[in-house]
């Protein structure tokens, strides 16, 4: 794959990076590393594509595999015991993340067994949640969604239930997701979900039975669609769902390495992707978000890359590390969320933090 960068330094020079997604990383030429080194040395803005780096709050504008992104910040877990932010290699295993209507980030930190809340500038606000088997407690919280009215929905993948909290973290109610099974189906297993905020419907990805189960926000089972297979409307290890302004549903079909598109009536419309390491292909698609322009961002966990598509599934580019960025490489990314300003949040497990970027294209 030959990728040409944007012109930088007001047209001073243009370079070509020859890249190939192989074994989870890009192989970059000397020109790419020289370019970053020059940006670090100058540390000022001369034109498009020049890096801008500051001391504690790193802000970097960079052309990454043909897409210009702004690196906004890194958000680390907060230790309420120590009263300080945990940085570096200290504990912090982020899983599901979500953004509320005020722009606050809600992040599950699995090692701490807490949901931590941060302002949109990255400052810690408060935490809530408790490990356990009782009502309002969880054993394996993996995914999180927030409704338009601010309620917080946490998926407990061990107990197969959703726990509902107020925006401040007060327990409200909970409900089982092991409903709607037909004859021959095994107990529900789910690690991912999606929330149709406009219609107030939760989409549970039942990986055991390869179907999507729909629940009202009050917990009532609505219906399900899909079945195991590799054809149109069939799933093998379904994952997250995302929704565009037209009501179309984009569902990750993880083992089939594709995205399937359904209309508001849940009827199959199209699909895109396929197994491979070229642009437009996936190895392990793990998270999906859609921005205000309708662009679709698909996170591939195994190759640590985010591919960008239009609403028809045409690939627009890829967001992938140059070695010096430490954005996704070896991060074992688990989830994504997008805020009202189209900033993308990435839970980077092996970096013990959440990365925030903005696509400037």
XYZ file of C-alpha atoms in Angstrom:
361
model
C 0.000 0.000 0.000
C 1.527 3.283 -1.094
C 0.437 6.241 0.989
C 1.185 9.857 0.121
C 1.092 12.417 2.913
C -0.340 15.917 2.842
C 1.993 18.762 1.869
C 3.731 20.248 4.911
C 5.550 23.498 5.791
C 3.327 25.443 3.376
C 4.395 23.289 0.452
C 8.103 23.195 1.375
C 8.339 19.485 0.730
C 6.236 16.412 0.136
C 7.253 12.910 1.114
C 5.967 9.466 0.334
C 5.649 6.798 3.021
C 5.543 3.227 1.770
C 3.554 1.268 4.333
C 2.110 -2.181 4.701
C -0.028 -3.454 7.543
C 1.832 -6.600 8.558
C 1.750 -8.404 11.878
C 0.158 -5.477 13.665
C 2.478 -2.648 12.688
C 3.410 -0.365 9.824
C 6.925 -0.518 8.391
C 8.075 3.044 7.803
C 10.901 4.450 5.798
C 13.644 6.787 7.012
C 11.789 9.787 5.582
C 8.917 9.360 8.066
C 11.242 9.301 11.073
C 13.233 12.268 9.784
C 10.002 14.220 9.365
C 8.944 13.630 12.964
C 12.417 14.467 14.255
C 12.301 17.771 12.389
C 8.871 18.527 13.883
C 10.152 17.845 17.379
C 13.160 20.102 16.815
C 11.221 23.059 15.468
C 8.213 22.782 17.856
C 6.435 25.597 16.088
C 3.779 25.760 13.422
C 4.943 26.665 9.929
C 2.105 25.102 7.979
C -0.184 22.133 7.450
C 0.844 18.857 8.992
C 3.562 20.172 11.304
C 3.680 18.595 14.758
C 2.915 20.761 17.782
C 4.247 19.369 21.028
C 3.919 20.738 24.545
C 5.286 19.530 27.854
C 2.693 17.752 30.012
C -0.349 18.063 27.752
C 0.873 16.595 24.480
C -0.831 18.000 21.417
C 0.360 16.676 18.085
C -0.951 17.385 14.627
C 0.341 14.714 12.312
C -0.273 13.100 8.981
C -0.769 9.414 9.741
C -1.060 7.107 6.742
C -2.677 9.794 4.645
C -5.003 11.206 7.335
C -4.297 14.344 9.297
C -5.153 13.917 12.977
C -4.883 16.019 16.090
C -3.646 14.201 19.179
C -5.600 15.907 21.961
C -4.593 14.277 25.233
C -4.054 11.124 27.271
C -6.396 10.409 30.180
C -5.081 8.210 32.987
C -7.026 6.525 35.804
C -7.245 8.335 39.115
C -6.379 6.824 42.488
C -8.878 8.038 45.083
C -6.723 6.349 47.738
C -3.612 8.320 46.804
C -5.472 11.373 45.555
C -3.442 11.471 42.368
C -3.438 10.447 38.725
C -1.824 7.092 37.922
C 0.612 7.409 35.032
C 3.219 5.318 33.300
C 3.115 1.571 33.879
C 0.910 1.756 36.953
C -2.345 -0.172 37.032
C -5.177 0.884 34.812
C -7.040 -1.454 32.460
C -9.630 0.572 30.527
C -12.473 -1.358 28.918
C -15.772 0.156 27.769
C -15.995 3.943 27.450
C -18.867 6.348 26.735
C -19.550 10.093 26.514
C -22.628 11.805 27.954
C -24.495 14.828 26.575
C -22.328 17.196 28.631
C -19.135 15.748 27.163
C -18.090 13.850 30.292
C -16.138 10.635 29.776
C -17.302 7.503 31.618
C -14.634 4.783 31.628
C -14.624 1.277 33.078
C -11.261 0.472 34.677
C -11.380 -3.280 35.157
C -8.480 -3.606 37.596
C -10.045 -1.007 39.884
C -13.573 -2.371 39.334
C -14.821 1.210 39.077
C -16.459 3.478 36.549
C -14.458 6.699 36.567
C -15.815 9.988 35.261
C -13.730 12.792 33.714
C -14.484 16.292 32.417
C -13.990 16.913 28.703
C -10.597 18.436 29.565
C -9.497 15.138 31.136
C -9.845 16.113 34.804
C -11.144 13.434 37.171
C -14.611 14.087 38.629
C -15.822 11.037 40.563
C -16.113 7.249 40.476
C -18.792 4.695 41.273
C -19.687 1.005 41.052
C -18.969 -2.013 43.229
C -17.770 -5.555 42.599
C -20.074 -8.281 43.848
C -23.003 -10.609 43.171
C -25.757 -8.579 44.758
C -28.189 -6.151 43.201
C -26.436 -3.203 41.618
C -23.056 -4.969 41.692
C -20.993 -6.470 38.884
C -18.349 -9.152 38.392
C -17.076 -8.408 34.868
C -18.101 -4.960 33.581
C -16.967 -4.690 29.968
C -19.179 -2.230 28.114
C -20.992 0.995 28.901
C -23.543 3.256 27.201
C -25.252 6.502 28.226
C -28.798 7.475 27.242
C -29.860 10.960 26.172
C -31.258 11.637 29.652
C -27.880 10.808 31.222
C -28.557 7.355 32.640
C -25.572 5.004 32.616
C -25.958 1.398 31.379
C -23.187 -1.048 32.329
C -22.964 -4.546 30.827
C -21.832 -7.214 33.305
C -20.563 -10.007 31.057
C -20.182 -12.499 33.897
C -23.706 -12.202 35.283
C -25.225 -11.323 31.886
C -27.144 -8.330 33.116
C -27.268 -4.582 32.597
C -27.010 -2.316 35.614
C -28.533 1.153 35.346
C -27.098 4.100 37.279
C -27.933 7.766 37.463
C -25.447 10.160 35.901
C -23.960 10.692 39.370
C -23.492 6.959 39.882
C -26.472 6.109 42.059
C -27.892 2.623 41.435
C -31.347 2.730 39.820
C -32.196 -0.766 38.599
C -30.910 -3.757 36.654
C -32.213 -6.378 34.240
C -31.121 -9.724 32.795
C -30.230 -9.933 29.107
C -30.856 -13.703 28.962
C -34.261 -13.319 27.317
C -35.832 -14.151 23.978
C -34.059 -17.450 23.419
C -35.734 -19.778 20.942
C -35.569 -23.558 20.977
C -32.029 -24.862 20.793
C -30.364 -21.592 21.764
C -27.866 -21.646 24.634
C -27.642 -19.075 27.462
C -26.779 -15.577 26.281
C -23.153 -14.435 26.322
C -22.377 -10.800 25.557
C -19.332 -8.558 25.841
C -20.466 -5.690 23.590
C -23.575 -3.621 23.034
C -24.794 -0.517 21.228
C -27.348 2.123 22.127
C -29.774 3.646 19.654
C -30.221 6.898 21.569
C -32.848 8.311 19.223
C -35.235 5.387 19.757
C -34.071 4.346 23.214
C -33.142 0.766 22.321
C -30.162 -1.290 23.516
C -28.613 -3.730 21.027
C -26.958 -6.683 22.785
C -24.474 -8.730 20.749
C -25.201 -12.330 21.809
C -22.043 -14.128 20.721
C -23.205 -17.568 21.927
C -26.185 -17.624 19.563
C -24.884 -15.205 16.884
C -27.868 -12.859 17.129
C -28.518 -9.254 18.118
C -31.052 -8.910 20.952
C -32.931 -5.653 21.464
C -34.100 -4.301 24.801
C -35.968 -1.166 25.841
C -34.142 1.107 28.277
C -36.513 -0.134 30.980
C -35.284 -3.690 30.427
C -38.159 -5.193 28.447
C -37.074 -7.616 25.742
C -38.205 -6.434 22.276
C -36.920 -8.875 19.653
C -33.800 -10.252 17.993
C -32.413 -10.551 14.475
C -29.714 -12.541 12.716
C -28.491 -16.114 13.010
C -25.217 -17.985 12.761
C -23.637 -18.068 9.316
C -21.578 -16.216 6.760
C -24.252 -14.919 4.406
C -26.236 -11.697 4.294
C -27.747 -10.887 7.682
C -25.929 -13.773 9.363
C -23.308 -13.414 12.082
C -20.319 -15.188 13.501
C -19.381 -13.566 16.806
C -21.362 -10.325 16.442
C -20.065 -7.207 18.162
C -20.844 -3.556 18.690
C -23.568 -1.681 16.845
C -23.536 1.973 15.765
C -26.274 4.129 14.241
C -26.238 6.948 11.699
C -28.624 9.889 11.384
C -30.785 7.986 8.872
C -31.427 5.187 11.340
C -29.222 2.648 9.585
C -27.581 0.109 11.877
C -23.898 -0.807 11.451
C -23.059 -4.077 13.226
C -19.575 -5.524 13.637
C -19.513 -9.139 12.460
C -16.208 -9.933 14.112
C -15.388 -13.520 13.105
C -16.606 -12.790 9.570
C -14.327 -9.709 9.651
C -16.879 -7.331 8.183
C -19.413 -4.633 8.987
C -23.025 -5.410 8.118
C -25.471 -2.604 7.424
C -29.180 -2.883 8.222
C -32.018 -0.449 7.672
C -34.194 0.893 10.508
C -36.421 -2.151 9.909
C -33.413 -4.453 10.593
C -33.434 -5.702 7.019
C -30.016 -6.341 5.495
C -28.764 -3.626 3.146
C -25.051 -4.181 2.517
C -21.720 -5.135 4.048
C -18.083 -4.138 3.727
C -14.725 -5.416 4.884
C -13.395 -8.963 4.655
C -10.338 -10.704 6.068
C -6.942 -9.299 5.169
C -4.296 -6.706 5.905
C -4.994 -4.247 3.097
C -6.995 -1.042 3.295
C -10.670 -1.827 3.696
C -9.993 -5.255 5.219
C -9.996 -6.404 8.847
C -8.301 -8.913 11.103
C -10.256 -8.343 14.347
C -12.727 -5.443 14.152
C -13.550 -4.628 17.766
C -15.263 -1.222 18.025
C -17.198 1.159 15.781
C -18.300 4.805 15.999
C -19.889 7.243 13.543
C -19.114 10.972 13.530
C -21.392 13.934 12.782
C -20.435 13.800 9.090
C -21.517 10.171 8.826
C -17.998 8.812 8.584
C -17.544 5.348 10.086
C -14.510 4.531 12.241
C -13.700 0.856 12.808
C -11.070 -0.124 15.366
C -9.087 -3.258 14.536
C -7.697 -4.661 17.769
C -5.097 -7.056 16.380
C -3.400 -4.622 14.010
C -3.965 -1.594 16.295
C -5.460 0.586 13.572
C -8.604 2.613 12.946
C -9.955 2.537 9.406
C -12.271 5.269 8.145
C -15.157 4.631 5.744
C -17.962 6.611 4.168
C -21.574 5.514 4.699
C -21.415 3.256 1.636
C -18.417 1.378 3.018
C -15.786 2.956 0.788
C -12.499 3.241 2.657
C -11.248 6.794 3.168
C -8.026 6.093 5.028
C -6.455 4.611 8.130
C -5.226 6.026 11.434
C -2.129 4.148 12.485
C 0.977 4.942 14.498
C 4.186 6.291 13.297
C 6.507 4.757 15.877
C 7.046 7.963 17.834
C 3.345 8.633 18.461
C 2.570 5.740 20.838
C -1.102 6.126 20.065
C -2.212 2.606 19.119
C 0.850 0.445 18.548
C 0.900 -2.482 21.021
C -1.917 -0.775 22.940
C -4.403 -3.694 22.778
C -7.215 -1.159 22.121
C -10.612 -2.347 23.347
C -13.238 0.328 22.716
C -13.951 3.724 21.174
C -16.342 6.586 21.884
C -16.973 9.881 20.099
C -18.070 13.198 21.592
C -20.133 16.123 20.306
C -17.035 17.718 18.740
C -16.130 14.489 16.897
C -13.144 13.796 19.149
C -12.455 10.063 19.267
C -11.639 8.372 22.570
C -9.728 5.065 22.505
C -9.346 2.757 25.499
C -5.714 1.637 25.191
C -5.445 -1.271 27.622
C -1.703 -1.870 27.491
C -1.002 1.860 27.750
C -3.193 1.932 30.897
C -4.947 5.003 29.573
C -7.448 6.537 27.180
C -6.172 8.364 24.108
C -8.111 11.260 22.579
C -7.673 12.264 18.925
C -9.522 14.282 16.299
C -9.674 13.534 12.596
C -8.876 16.786 10.762
C -9.725 15.522 7.273
